[in-house]
Structure formats: structure tokens, C-alpha cells
PDB file of C-alpha atoms in Angstrom:
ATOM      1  CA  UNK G   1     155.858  94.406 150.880  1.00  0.00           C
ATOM      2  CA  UNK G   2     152.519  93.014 148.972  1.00  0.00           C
ATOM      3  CA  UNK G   3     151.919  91.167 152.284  1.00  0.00           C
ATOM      4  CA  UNK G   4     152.717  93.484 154.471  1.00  0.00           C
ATOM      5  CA  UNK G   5     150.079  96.541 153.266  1.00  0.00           C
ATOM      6  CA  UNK G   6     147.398  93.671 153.143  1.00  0.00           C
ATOM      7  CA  UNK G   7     148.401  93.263 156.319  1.00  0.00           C
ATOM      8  CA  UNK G   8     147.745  96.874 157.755  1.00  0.00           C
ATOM      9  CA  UNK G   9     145.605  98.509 155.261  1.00  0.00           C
ATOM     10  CA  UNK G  10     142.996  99.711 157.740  1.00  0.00           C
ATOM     11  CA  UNK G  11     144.783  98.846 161.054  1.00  0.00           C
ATOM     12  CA  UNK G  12     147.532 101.043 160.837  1.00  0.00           C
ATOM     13  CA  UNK G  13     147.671 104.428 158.976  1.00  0.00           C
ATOM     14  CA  UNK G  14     150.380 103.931 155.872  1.00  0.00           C
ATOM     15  CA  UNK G  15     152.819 105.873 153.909  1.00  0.00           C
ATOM     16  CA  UNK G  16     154.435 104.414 151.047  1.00  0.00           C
ATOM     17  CA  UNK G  17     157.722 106.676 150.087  1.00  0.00           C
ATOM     18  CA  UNK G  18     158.829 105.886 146.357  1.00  0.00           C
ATOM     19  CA  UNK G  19     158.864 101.811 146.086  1.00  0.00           C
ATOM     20  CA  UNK G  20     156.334 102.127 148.580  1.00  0.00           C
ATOM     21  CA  UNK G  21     154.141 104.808 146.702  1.00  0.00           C
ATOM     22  CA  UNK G  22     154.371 102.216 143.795  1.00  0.00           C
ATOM     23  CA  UNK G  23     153.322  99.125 146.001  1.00  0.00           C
ATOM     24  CA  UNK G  24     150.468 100.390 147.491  1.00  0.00           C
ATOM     25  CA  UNK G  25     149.159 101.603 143.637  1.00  0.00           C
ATOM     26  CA  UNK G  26     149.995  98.035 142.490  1.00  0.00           C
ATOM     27  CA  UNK G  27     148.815  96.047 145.411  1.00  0.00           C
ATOM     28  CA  UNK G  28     145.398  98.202 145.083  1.00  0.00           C
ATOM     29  CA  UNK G  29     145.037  97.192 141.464  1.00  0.00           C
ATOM     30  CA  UNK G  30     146.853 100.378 139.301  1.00  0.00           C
ATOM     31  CA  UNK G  31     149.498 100.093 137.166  1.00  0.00           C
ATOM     32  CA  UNK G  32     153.273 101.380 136.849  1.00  0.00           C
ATOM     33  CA  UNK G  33     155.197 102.145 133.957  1.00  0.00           C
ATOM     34  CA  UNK G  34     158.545 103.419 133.121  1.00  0.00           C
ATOM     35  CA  UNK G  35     158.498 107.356 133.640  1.00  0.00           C
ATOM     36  CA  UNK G  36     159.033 109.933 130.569  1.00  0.00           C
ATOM     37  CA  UNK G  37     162.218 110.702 132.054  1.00  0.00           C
ATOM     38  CA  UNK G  38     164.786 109.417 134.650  1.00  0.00           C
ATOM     39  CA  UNK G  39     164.735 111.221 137.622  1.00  0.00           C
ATOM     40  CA  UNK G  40     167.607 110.307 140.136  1.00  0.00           C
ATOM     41  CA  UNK G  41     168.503 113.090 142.108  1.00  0.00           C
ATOM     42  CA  UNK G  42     166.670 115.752 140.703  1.00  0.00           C
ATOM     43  CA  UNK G  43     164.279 118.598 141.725  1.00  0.00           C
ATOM     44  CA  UNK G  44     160.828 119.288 140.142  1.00  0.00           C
ATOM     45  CA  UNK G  45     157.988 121.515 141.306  1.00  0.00           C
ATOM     46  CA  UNK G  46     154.709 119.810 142.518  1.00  0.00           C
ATOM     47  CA  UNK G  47     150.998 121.016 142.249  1.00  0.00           C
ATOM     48  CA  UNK G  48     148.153 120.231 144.736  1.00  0.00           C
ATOM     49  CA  UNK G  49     145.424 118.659 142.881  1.00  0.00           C
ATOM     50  CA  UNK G  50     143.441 117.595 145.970  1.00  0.00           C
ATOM     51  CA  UNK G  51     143.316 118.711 149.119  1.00  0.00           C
ATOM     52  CA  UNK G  52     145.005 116.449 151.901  1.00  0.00           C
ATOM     53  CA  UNK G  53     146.049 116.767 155.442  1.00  0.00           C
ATOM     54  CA  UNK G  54     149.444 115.839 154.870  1.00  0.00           C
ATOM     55  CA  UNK G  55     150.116 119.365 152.959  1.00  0.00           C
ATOM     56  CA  UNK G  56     148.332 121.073 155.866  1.00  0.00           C
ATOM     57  CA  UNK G  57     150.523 124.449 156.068  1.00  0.00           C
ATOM     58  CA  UNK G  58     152.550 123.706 152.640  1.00  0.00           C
ATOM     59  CA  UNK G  59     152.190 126.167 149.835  1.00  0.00           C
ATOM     60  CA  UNK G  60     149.639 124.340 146.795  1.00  0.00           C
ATOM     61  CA  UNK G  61     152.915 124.537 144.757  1.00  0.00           C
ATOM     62  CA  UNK G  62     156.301 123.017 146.262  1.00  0.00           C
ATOM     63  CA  UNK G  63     159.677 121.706 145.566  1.00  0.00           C
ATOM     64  CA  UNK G  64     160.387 118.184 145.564  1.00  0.00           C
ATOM     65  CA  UNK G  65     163.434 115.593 145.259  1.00  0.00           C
ATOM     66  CA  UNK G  66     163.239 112.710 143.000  1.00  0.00           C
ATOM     67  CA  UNK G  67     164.990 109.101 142.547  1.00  0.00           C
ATOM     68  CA  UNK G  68     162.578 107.491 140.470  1.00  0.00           C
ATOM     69  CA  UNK G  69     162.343 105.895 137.009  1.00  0.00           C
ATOM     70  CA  UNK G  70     158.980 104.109 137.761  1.00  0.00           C
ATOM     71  CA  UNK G  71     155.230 105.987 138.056  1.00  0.00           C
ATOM     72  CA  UNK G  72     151.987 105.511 138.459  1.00  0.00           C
ATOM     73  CA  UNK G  73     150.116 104.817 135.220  1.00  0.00           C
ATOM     74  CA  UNK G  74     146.736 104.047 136.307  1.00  0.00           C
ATOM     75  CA  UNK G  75     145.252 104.792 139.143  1.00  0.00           C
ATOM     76  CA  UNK G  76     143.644 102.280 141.865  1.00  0.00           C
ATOM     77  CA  UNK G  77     140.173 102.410 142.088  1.00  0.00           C
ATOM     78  CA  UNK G  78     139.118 104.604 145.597  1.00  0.00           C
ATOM     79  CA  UNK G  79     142.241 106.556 145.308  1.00  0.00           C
ATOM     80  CA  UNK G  80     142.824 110.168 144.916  1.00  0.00           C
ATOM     81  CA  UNK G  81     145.649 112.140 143.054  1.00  0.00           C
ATOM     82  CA  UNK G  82     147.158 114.517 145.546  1.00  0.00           C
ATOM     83  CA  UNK G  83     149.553 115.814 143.476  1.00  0.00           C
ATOM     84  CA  UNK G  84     151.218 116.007 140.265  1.00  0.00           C
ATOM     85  CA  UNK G  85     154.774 117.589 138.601  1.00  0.00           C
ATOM     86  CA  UNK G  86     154.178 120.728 136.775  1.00  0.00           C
ATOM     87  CA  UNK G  87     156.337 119.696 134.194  1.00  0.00           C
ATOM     88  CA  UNK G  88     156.221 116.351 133.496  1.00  0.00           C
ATOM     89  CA  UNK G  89     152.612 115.776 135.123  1.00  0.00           C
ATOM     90  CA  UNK G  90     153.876 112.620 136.613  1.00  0.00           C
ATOM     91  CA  UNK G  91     151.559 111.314 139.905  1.00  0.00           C
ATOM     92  CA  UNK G  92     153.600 112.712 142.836  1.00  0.00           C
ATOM     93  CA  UNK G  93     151.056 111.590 145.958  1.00  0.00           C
ATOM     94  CA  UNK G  94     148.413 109.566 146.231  1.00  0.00           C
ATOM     95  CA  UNK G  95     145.285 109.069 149.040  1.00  0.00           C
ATOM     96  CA  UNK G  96     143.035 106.523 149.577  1.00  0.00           C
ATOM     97  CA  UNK G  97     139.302 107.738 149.556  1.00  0.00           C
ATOM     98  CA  UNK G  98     138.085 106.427 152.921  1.00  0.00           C
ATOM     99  CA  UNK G  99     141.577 104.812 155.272  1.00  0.00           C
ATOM    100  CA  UNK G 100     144.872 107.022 156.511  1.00  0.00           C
ATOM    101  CA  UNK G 101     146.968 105.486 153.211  1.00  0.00           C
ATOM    102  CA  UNK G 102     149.080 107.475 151.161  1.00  0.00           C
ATOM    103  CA  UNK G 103     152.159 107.335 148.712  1.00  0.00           C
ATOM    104  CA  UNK G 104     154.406 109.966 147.758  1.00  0.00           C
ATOM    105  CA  UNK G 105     156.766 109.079 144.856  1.00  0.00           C
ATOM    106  CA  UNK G 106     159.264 112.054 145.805  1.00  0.00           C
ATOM    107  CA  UNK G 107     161.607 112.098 149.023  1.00  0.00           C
ATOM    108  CA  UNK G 108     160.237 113.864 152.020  1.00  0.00           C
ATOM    109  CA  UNK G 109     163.017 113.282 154.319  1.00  0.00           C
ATOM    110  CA  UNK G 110     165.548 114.731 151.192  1.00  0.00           C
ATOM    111  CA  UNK G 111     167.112 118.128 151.592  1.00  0.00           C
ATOM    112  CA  UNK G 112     165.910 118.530 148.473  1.00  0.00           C
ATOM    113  CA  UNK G 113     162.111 118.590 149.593  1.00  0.00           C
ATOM    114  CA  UNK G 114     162.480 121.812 151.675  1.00  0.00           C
ATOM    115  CA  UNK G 115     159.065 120.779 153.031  1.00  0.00           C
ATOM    116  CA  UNK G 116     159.634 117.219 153.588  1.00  0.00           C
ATOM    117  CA  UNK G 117     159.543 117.226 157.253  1.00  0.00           C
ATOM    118  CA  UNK G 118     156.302 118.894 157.898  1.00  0.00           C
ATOM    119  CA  UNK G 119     154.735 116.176 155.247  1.00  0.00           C
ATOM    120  CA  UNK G 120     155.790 113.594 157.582  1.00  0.00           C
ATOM    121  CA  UNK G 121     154.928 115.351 160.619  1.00  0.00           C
ATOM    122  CA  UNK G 122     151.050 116.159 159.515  1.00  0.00           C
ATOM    123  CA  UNK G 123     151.170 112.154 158.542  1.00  0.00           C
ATOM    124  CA  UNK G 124     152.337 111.753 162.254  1.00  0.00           C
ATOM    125  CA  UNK G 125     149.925 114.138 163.583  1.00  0.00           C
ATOM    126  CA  UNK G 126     147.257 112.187 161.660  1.00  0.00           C
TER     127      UNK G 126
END
């Protein structure tokens, strides 16, 4: 995966979805830990920290499914938290500063993430 978003960063617009949310933080120099709690299969409510065109038409405050025991830590240098969990205040999105490359640690295309597909589609959209 390390090769592969050295390989595109810059060509190629890229969204990393859980493992890939965590890659692209790694490969850009942050660091992961375990999370405070295990979240397989569970919902949380997400806050919009900084504005981003993938949440174009999405309320600032939104649901979210999660499958994830592994966050971000520490941020890479020339990124930007998107969002964060209301409760747990666990890193939820991420953008770079300057090229179309973004994580999300949550599930957009879960039922659980009522607003999933519209994420996607404004990442589609560009």
C-alpha cells in the first residue's frame, strides 16, 4: 500500500478508507496507536473541524460507522483534521493541505454512515 500512495500522491486524487486512512498518515510521517476503545461495528457522531469539499451538503455534525481499533496519533506534517468523534475525539478524516488526498477512518459505503454515499460522491465530483 506504502508503494502504491508514493506512487499516486499527486497524480491521482486519493482516498484512504480505514487501513487506508491509517497508511496515508503513516506513509506521510504521523503516527498510529491503539484507540481508547474498540470500535467494530459501532456508531459515533462526528464533528467538522475544517471545512472540506467532501462534506459539501452534509450537516457539520453526522453519524458514522466504525471497525477500527487503530487511530491517528500524530498528525503528518501538511495535513488537516477534518473531523473528529464527539465523544471519544478520535481523528475521523484527514486532508492534505495542497493535493486531492484524504482518509476517513469510518465507513462511508456502511449503512451505518447515513451520509456515506454523498462523501464519496463529492470525492468523485472532485
Amino acid at each position: 500500500m506504502e508503494q502504491l500512495i508514493h506512487e499516486f500522491a499527486g497524480k491521482k486524487p486519493l482516498l484512504g478508507v480505514c487501513l487506508g486512512h491509517q497508511a496515508i498518515a503513516e506513509v506521510f510521517g504521523g503516527k498510529l496507536d491503539l484507540a481508547k476503545r474498540v470500535m467494530h461495528g459501532k456508531t459515533s457522531i462526528a464533528e467538522t473541524l475544517t471545512p472540506s469539499a467532501l462534506l459539501t451538503g452534509i450537516a457539520s455534525e453526522h453519524e458514522i460507522m466504525r471497525y477500527h481499533s487503530i487511530v491517528i496519533s500524530e498528525m503528518p506534517e501538511g495535513f488537516d483534521v477534518i473531523s473528529r468523534t464527539t465523544d471519544d475525539q478520535e481523528i475521523m478524516m484527514i486532508q492534505h493541505q495542497s493535493l486531492p488526498i484524504y482518509g476517513m477512518q469510518f465507513h462511508p459505503e456502511s449503512i451505518g454512515t447515513p451520509d456515506g454515499l454523498r462523501m464519496i460522491e463529492n470525492f468523485v465530483k472532485g
